[in-house]
Amino acid sequence: DLNARRFSVNHQLQYNNGIGKNVRSVKTNAGFRELPMTDEVYEAFVRVLNNKANGREIFVDEDGKSYGDFLFLDSRDKVMVGYQWEKRFTHIIEKYNKMYKDELPKITPHMCRHTYCTRMATSGININTLKYLMGHSSIEVTADVYMHLGTENAEVELDRIKDELTRINKEAEKVVSMPRMA
């Protein structure tokens, strides 16, 4: 919904050997969610919609509902699935590594979820909000599987808390040293 700048996550397109492409419900109830779009995401969706070909593939989910008009299509105007994105990532990394001395490691689209989660966590987002955004049913999955924090993150957070306590103490000193009115 570009007008409301939101999108719904309610199904997933999968590729399974022997079955081919198919639409399935998300894994858990927590996976069903409506997410706000940042300005950057909104602008990206607008660009994709403006440049999109009209692929005609239609898929039916396990409940008989039809899905079509997908956003990301391959060179044959067929909907792209996960393994195709992984191939694109591999190609980009190979090309980069041929051009530059400092090589990139293997990066997959799923790794981007881990990076997003970690970066959001280090930005200070509320863990329950992050759990919702990730579509996880428990905070443990968000914190223990997707957030990759270490010593450097702990140092930054402790410095932030120390600075905040210093600010609070200075404010408290001002209040205590103020003359009382009779």
PDB file of C-alpha atoms in Angstrom:
ATOM      1  CA  ASP A   1       0.000   0.000   0.000  1.00  0.00           C
ATOM      2  CA  LEU A   2       2.053   2.912  -1.301  1.00  0.00           C
ATOM      3  CA  ASN A   3      -0.486   5.486  -0.108  1.00  0.00           C
ATOM      4  CA  ALA A   4      -0.206   4.333   3.507  1.00  0.00           C
ATOM      5  CA  ARG A   5       3.494   3.511   3.012  1.00  0.00           C
ATOM      6  CA  ARG A   6       3.025   0.025   4.432  1.00  0.00           C
ATOM      7  CA  PHE A   7       3.358  -3.498   3.155  1.00  0.00           C
ATOM      8  CA  SER A   8       1.951  -6.769   4.401  1.00  0.00           C
ATOM      9  CA  VAL A   9       3.907  -9.952   4.932  1.00  0.00           C
ATOM     10  CA  ASN A  10       1.364 -12.752   4.702  1.00  0.00           C
ATOM     11  CA  HIS A  11       2.713 -15.392   2.305  1.00  0.00           C
ATOM     12  CA  GLN A  12       6.013 -16.568   0.879  1.00  0.00           C
ATOM     13  CA  LEU A  13       6.980 -17.787  -2.548  1.00  0.00           C
ATOM     14  CA  GLN A  14       9.174 -20.877  -2.365  1.00  0.00           C
ATOM     15  CA  TYR A  15      10.971 -23.160  -4.751  1.00  0.00           C
ATOM     16  CA  ASN A  16      11.014 -26.855  -3.857  1.00  0.00           C
ATOM     17  CA  ASN A  17      12.709 -29.532  -5.955  1.00  0.00           C
ATOM     18  CA  GLY A  18      10.080 -31.764  -7.502  1.00  0.00           C
ATOM     19  CA  ILE A  19       7.255 -29.303  -6.828  1.00  0.00           C
ATOM     20  CA  GLY A  20       8.653 -26.129  -8.357  1.00  0.00           C
ATOM     21  CA  LYS A  21       7.522 -22.656  -7.304  1.00  0.00           C
ATOM     22  CA  ASN A  22       4.647 -22.445  -4.867  1.00  0.00           C
ATOM     23  CA  VAL A  23       3.045 -19.978  -2.470  1.00  0.00           C
ATOM     24  CA  ARG A  24       2.851 -20.907   1.207  1.00  0.00           C
ATOM     25  CA  SER A  25       1.754 -19.190   4.382  1.00  0.00           C
ATOM     26  CA  VAL A  26       4.485 -17.663   6.480  1.00  0.00           C
ATOM     27  CA  LYS A  27       6.044 -20.047   9.014  1.00  0.00           C
ATOM     28  CA  THR A  28       4.404 -18.725  12.190  1.00  0.00           C
ATOM     29  CA  ASN A  29       1.560 -16.412  13.218  1.00  0.00           C
ATOM     30  CA  ALA A  30       4.211 -13.850  14.163  1.00  0.00           C
ATOM     31  CA  GLY A  31       5.308 -13.902  10.533  1.00  0.00           C
ATOM     32  CA  PHE A  32       2.004 -12.291   9.527  1.00  0.00           C
ATOM     33  CA  ARG A  33       2.680  -8.596   9.920  1.00  0.00           C
ATOM     34  CA  GLU A  34       2.208  -5.172   8.410  1.00  0.00           C
ATOM     35  CA  LEU A  35       5.380  -3.124   8.148  1.00  0.00           C
ATOM     36  CA  PRO A  36       5.896   0.591   7.645  1.00  0.00           C
ATOM     37  CA  MET A  37       8.076   1.736   4.744  1.00  0.00           C
ATOM     38  CA  THR A  38      10.962   4.092   5.313  1.00  0.00           C
ATOM     39  CA  ASP A  39      11.356   6.789   2.677  1.00  0.00           C
ATOM     40  CA  GLU A  40      14.162   4.747   1.089  1.00  0.00           C
ATOM     41  CA  VAL A  41      12.002   1.608   0.892  1.00  0.00           C
ATOM     42  CA  TYR A  42       9.084   3.588  -0.520  1.00  0.00           C
ATOM     43  CA  GLU A  43      11.306   5.120  -3.205  1.00  0.00           C
ATOM     44  CA  ALA A  44      12.747   1.678  -4.045  1.00  0.00           C
ATOM     45  CA  PHE A  45       9.257   0.189  -4.457  1.00  0.00           C
ATOM     46  CA  VAL A  46       8.232   3.099  -6.695  1.00  0.00           C
ATOM     47  CA  ARG A  47      11.342   2.548  -8.880  1.00  0.00           C
ATOM     48  CA  VAL A  48      10.645  -1.190  -9.095  1.00  0.00           C
ATOM     49  CA  LEU A  49       7.002  -0.614 -10.025  1.00  0.00           C
ATOM     50  CA  ASN A  50       7.946   1.958 -12.667  1.00  0.00           C
ATOM     51  CA  ASN A  51      10.509  -0.381 -14.273  1.00  0.00           C
ATOM     52  CA  LYS A  52       8.656  -3.660 -13.868  1.00  0.00           C
ATOM     53  CA  ALA A  53       7.795  -5.929 -16.753  1.00  0.00           C
ATOM     54  CA  ASN A  54       4.432  -7.703 -16.700  1.00  0.00           C
ATOM     55  CA  GLY A  55       5.184 -11.284 -15.762  1.00  0.00           C
ATOM     56  CA  ARG A  56       2.148 -13.501 -16.132  1.00  0.00           C
ATOM     57  CA  GLU A  57       2.957 -16.306 -13.713  1.00  0.00           C
ATOM     58  CA  ILE A  58       0.089 -17.097 -11.369  1.00  0.00           C
ATOM     59  CA  PHE A  59       0.427 -19.286  -8.284  1.00  0.00           C
ATOM     60  CA  VAL A  60      -2.255 -20.772  -6.067  1.00  0.00           C
ATOM     61  CA  ASP A  61      -1.633 -21.263  -2.360  1.00  0.00           C
ATOM     62  CA  GLU A  62      -2.739 -24.169  -0.174  1.00  0.00           C
ATOM     63  CA  ASP A  63      -6.099 -22.441   0.463  1.00  0.00           C
ATOM     64  CA  GLY A  64      -6.840 -21.932  -3.237  1.00  0.00           C
ATOM     65  CA  LYS A  65      -6.080 -18.184  -3.356  1.00  0.00           C
ATOM     66  CA  SER A  66      -4.309 -16.962  -6.512  1.00  0.00           C
ATOM     67  CA  TYR A  67      -1.193 -14.773  -6.467  1.00  0.00           C
ATOM     68  CA  GLY A  68       0.336 -12.955  -9.407  1.00  0.00           C
ATOM     69  CA  ASP A  69       1.765  -9.638 -10.537  1.00  0.00           C
ATOM     70  CA  PHE A  70       5.042 -10.211  -8.683  1.00  0.00           C
ATOM     71  CA  LEU A  71       7.547  -7.356  -8.457  1.00  0.00           C
ATOM     72  CA  PHE A  72      10.845  -9.093  -9.178  1.00  0.00           C
ATOM     73  CA  LEU A  73      11.117 -10.974 -12.448  1.00  0.00           C
ATOM     74  CA  ASP A  74      14.004 -12.682 -14.202  1.00  0.00           C
ATOM     75  CA  SER A  75      15.086 -12.123 -17.813  1.00  0.00           C
ATOM     76  CA  ARG A  76      12.254 -14.430 -18.999  1.00  0.00           C
ATOM     77  CA  ASP A  77       9.598 -12.417 -17.100  1.00  0.00           C
ATOM     78  CA  LYS A  78       9.250 -15.264 -14.580  1.00  0.00           C
ATOM     79  CA  VAL A  79       8.996 -14.513 -10.871  1.00  0.00           C
ATOM     80  CA  MET A  80      12.331 -14.698  -9.053  1.00  0.00           C
ATOM     81  CA  VAL A  81      12.758 -17.052  -6.100  1.00  0.00           C
ATOM     82  CA  GLY A  82      15.392 -17.304  -3.386  1.00  0.00           C
ATOM     83  CA  TYR A  83      18.007 -19.361  -5.212  1.00  0.00           C
ATOM     84  CA  GLN A  84      18.017 -16.815  -8.064  1.00  0.00           C
ATOM     85  CA  TRP A  85      18.749 -14.001  -5.624  1.00  0.00           C
ATOM     86  CA  GLU A  86      21.530 -16.089  -4.118  1.00  0.00           C
ATOM     87  CA  LYS A  87      23.022 -16.577  -7.610  1.00  0.00           C
ATOM     88  CA  ARG A  88      22.894 -12.814  -8.181  1.00  0.00           C
ATOM     89  CA  PHE A  89      24.694 -12.169  -4.895  1.00  0.00           C
ATOM     90  CA  THR A  90      27.364 -14.755  -5.832  1.00  0.00           C
ATOM     91  CA  HIS A  91      27.853 -13.154  -9.258  1.00  0.00           C
ATOM     92  CA  ILE A  92      28.202  -9.661  -7.767  1.00  0.00           C
ATOM     93  CA  ILE A  93      30.725 -10.858  -5.179  1.00  0.00           C
ATOM     94  CA  GLU A  94      32.771 -12.739  -7.796  1.00  0.00           C
ATOM     95  CA  LYS A  95      32.842  -9.628  -9.978  1.00  0.00           C
ATOM     96  CA  TYR A  96      33.863  -7.456  -7.020  1.00  0.00           C
ATOM     97  CA  ASN A  97      36.595  -9.886  -5.945  1.00  0.00           C
ATOM     98  CA  LYS A  98      38.106  -9.857  -9.447  1.00  0.00           C
ATOM     99  CA  MET A  99      38.308  -6.067  -9.338  1.00  0.00           C
ATOM    100  CA  TYR A 100      39.519  -5.387  -5.785  1.00  0.00           C
ATOM    101  CA  LYS A 101      42.365  -6.632  -3.603  1.00  0.00           C
ATOM    102  CA  ASP A 102      40.326  -6.935  -0.393  1.00  0.00           C
ATOM    103  CA  GLU A 103      37.936  -9.760  -1.220  1.00  0.00           C
ATOM    104  CA  LEU A 104      34.424 -10.113   0.079  1.00  0.00           C
ATOM    105  CA  PRO A 105      33.337 -13.393   1.680  1.00  0.00           C
ATOM    106  CA  LYS A 106      30.288 -15.323   0.509  1.00  0.00           C
ATOM    107  CA  ILE A 107      27.170 -13.273   1.275  1.00  0.00           C
ATOM    108  CA  THR A 108      23.621 -14.576   0.919  1.00  0.00           C
ATOM    109  CA  PRO A 109      20.301 -12.704   0.924  1.00  0.00           C
ATOM    110  CA  HIS A 110      19.425 -14.364   4.240  1.00  0.00           C
ATOM    111  CA  MET A 111      22.573 -12.902   5.776  1.00  0.00           C
ATOM    112  CA  CYS A 112      21.032  -9.492   5.087  1.00  0.00           C
ATOM    113  CA  ARG A 113      18.310 -10.358   7.653  1.00  0.00           C
ATOM    114  CA  HIS A 114      21.001 -11.031  10.251  1.00  0.00           C
ATOM    115  CA  THR A 115      22.767  -7.761   9.391  1.00  0.00           C
ATOM    116  CA  TYR A 116      19.501  -5.811   9.554  1.00  0.00           C
ATOM    117  CA  CYS A 117      18.658  -7.302  12.946  1.00  0.00           C
ATOM    118  CA  THR A 118      22.113  -6.599  14.372  1.00  0.00           C
ATOM    119  CA  ARG A 119      22.201  -3.036  13.043  1.00  0.00           C
ATOM    120  CA  MET A 120      18.723  -2.285  14.376  1.00  0.00           C
ATOM    121  CA  ALA A 121      19.726  -3.690  17.770  1.00  0.00           C
ATOM    122  CA  THR A 122      22.869  -1.544  17.927  1.00  0.00           C
ATOM    123  CA  SER A 123      20.810   1.521  16.979  1.00  0.00           C
ATOM    124  CA  GLY A 124      18.888   1.083  20.237  1.00  0.00           C
ATOM    125  CA  ILE A 125      15.536  -0.159  18.923  1.00  0.00           C
ATOM    126  CA  ASN A 126      13.217  -1.763  21.461  1.00  0.00           C
ATOM    127  CA  ILE A 127      13.707  -5.559  21.338  1.00  0.00           C
ATOM    128  CA  ASN A 128       9.941  -6.203  21.147  1.00  0.00           C
ATOM    129  CA  THR A 129       9.666  -3.881  18.148  1.00  0.00           C
ATOM    130  CA  LEU A 130      12.597  -5.646  16.512  1.00  0.00           C
ATOM    131  CA  LYS A 131      10.979  -9.034  17.184  1.00  0.00           C
ATOM    132  CA  TYR A 132       7.832  -7.799  15.413  1.00  0.00           C
ATOM    133  CA  LEU A 133       9.748  -6.360  12.459  1.00  0.00           C
ATOM    134  CA  MET A 134      11.655  -9.634  12.032  1.00  0.00           C
ATOM    135  CA  GLY A 135       8.460 -11.708  12.275  1.00  0.00           C
ATOM    136  CA  HIS A 136       9.772 -13.822  15.129  1.00  0.00           C
ATOM    137  CA  SER A 137       7.496 -15.539  17.627  1.00  0.00           C
ATOM    138  CA  SER A 138       9.979 -15.149  20.490  1.00  0.00           C
ATOM    139  CA  ILE A 139      12.572 -12.626  21.591  1.00  0.00           C
ATOM    140  CA  GLU A 140      15.019 -15.502  22.028  1.00  0.00           C
ATOM    141  CA  VAL A 141      15.105 -16.121  18.262  1.00  0.00           C
ATOM    142  CA  THR A 142      15.664 -12.428  17.623  1.00  0.00           C
ATOM    143  CA  ALA A 143      18.359 -12.050  20.267  1.00  0.00           C
ATOM    144  CA  ASP A 144      20.117 -15.409  20.172  1.00  0.00           C
ATOM    145  CA  VAL A 145      19.977 -16.307  16.480  1.00  0.00           C
ATOM    146  CA  TYR A 146      19.805 -13.030  14.532  1.00  0.00           C
ATOM    147  CA  MET A 147      21.613 -10.455  16.660  1.00  0.00           C
ATOM    148  CA  HIS A 148      25.384 -10.775  16.442  1.00  0.00           C
ATOM    149  CA  LEU A 149      26.825  -8.549  19.119  1.00  0.00           C
ATOM    150  CA  GLY A 150      30.253  -8.590  20.710  1.00  0.00           C
ATOM    151  CA  THR A 151      32.707  -6.738  22.922  1.00  0.00           C
ATOM    152  CA  GLU A 152      32.711  -3.619  20.785  1.00  0.00           C
ATOM    153  CA  ASN A 153      28.920  -3.361  21.061  1.00  0.00           C
ATOM    154  CA  ALA A 154      29.136  -3.797  24.832  1.00  0.00           C
ATOM    155  CA  GLU A 155      31.756  -1.022  25.084  1.00  0.00           C
ATOM    156  CA  VAL A 156      29.626   1.369  23.036  1.00  0.00           C
ATOM    157  CA  GLU A 157      26.531   0.619  25.111  1.00  0.00           C
ATOM    158  CA  LEU A 158      28.379   1.026  28.428  1.00  0.00           C
ATOM    159  CA  ASP A 159      29.808   4.378  27.236  1.00  0.00           C
ATOM    160  CA  ARG A 160      26.291   5.480  26.260  1.00  0.00           C
ATOM    161  CA  ILE A 161      24.955   4.549  29.701  1.00  0.00           C
ATOM    162  CA  LYS A 162      27.890   6.272  31.437  1.00  0.00           C
ATOM    163  CA  ASP A 163      27.236   9.468  29.439  1.00  0.00           C
ATOM    164  CA  GLU A 164      23.527   9.303  30.264  1.00  0.00           C
ATOM    165  CA  LEU A 165      24.245   8.822  33.994  1.00  0.00           C
ATOM    166  CA  THR A 166      26.662  11.759  33.941  1.00  0.00           C
ATOM    167  CA  ARG A 167      23.972  13.935  32.344  1.00  0.00           C
ATOM    168  CA  ILE A 168      21.360  12.824  34.906  1.00  0.00           C
ATOM    169  CA  ASN A 169      23.743  13.486  37.817  1.00  0.00           C
ATOM    170  CA  LYS A 170      24.476  17.017  36.528  1.00  0.00           C
ATOM    171  CA  GLU A 171      20.737  17.705  36.253  1.00  0.00           C
ATOM    172  CA  ALA A 172      20.203  16.378  39.799  1.00  0.00           C
ATOM    173  CA  GLU A 173      23.027  18.596  41.148  1.00  0.00           C
ATOM    174  CA  LYS A 174      21.342  21.658  39.604  1.00  0.00           C
ATOM    175  CA  VAL A 175      18.062  20.825  41.314  1.00  0.00           C
ATOM    176  CA  VAL A 176      19.700  20.215  44.713  1.00  0.00           C
ATOM    177  CA  SER A 177      21.755  23.466  44.570  1.00  0.00           C
ATOM    178  CA  MET A 178      18.779  25.655  43.655  1.00  0.00           C
ATOM    179  CA  PRO A 179      17.725  28.083  46.390  1.00  0.00           C
ATOM    180  CA  ARG A 180      14.380  27.285  47.960  1.00  0.00           C
ATOM    181  CA  MET A 181      11.594  29.780  47.697  1.00  0.00           C
ATOM    182  CA  ALA A 182       9.712  30.634  50.871  1.00  0.00           C
TER     183      ALA A 182
END
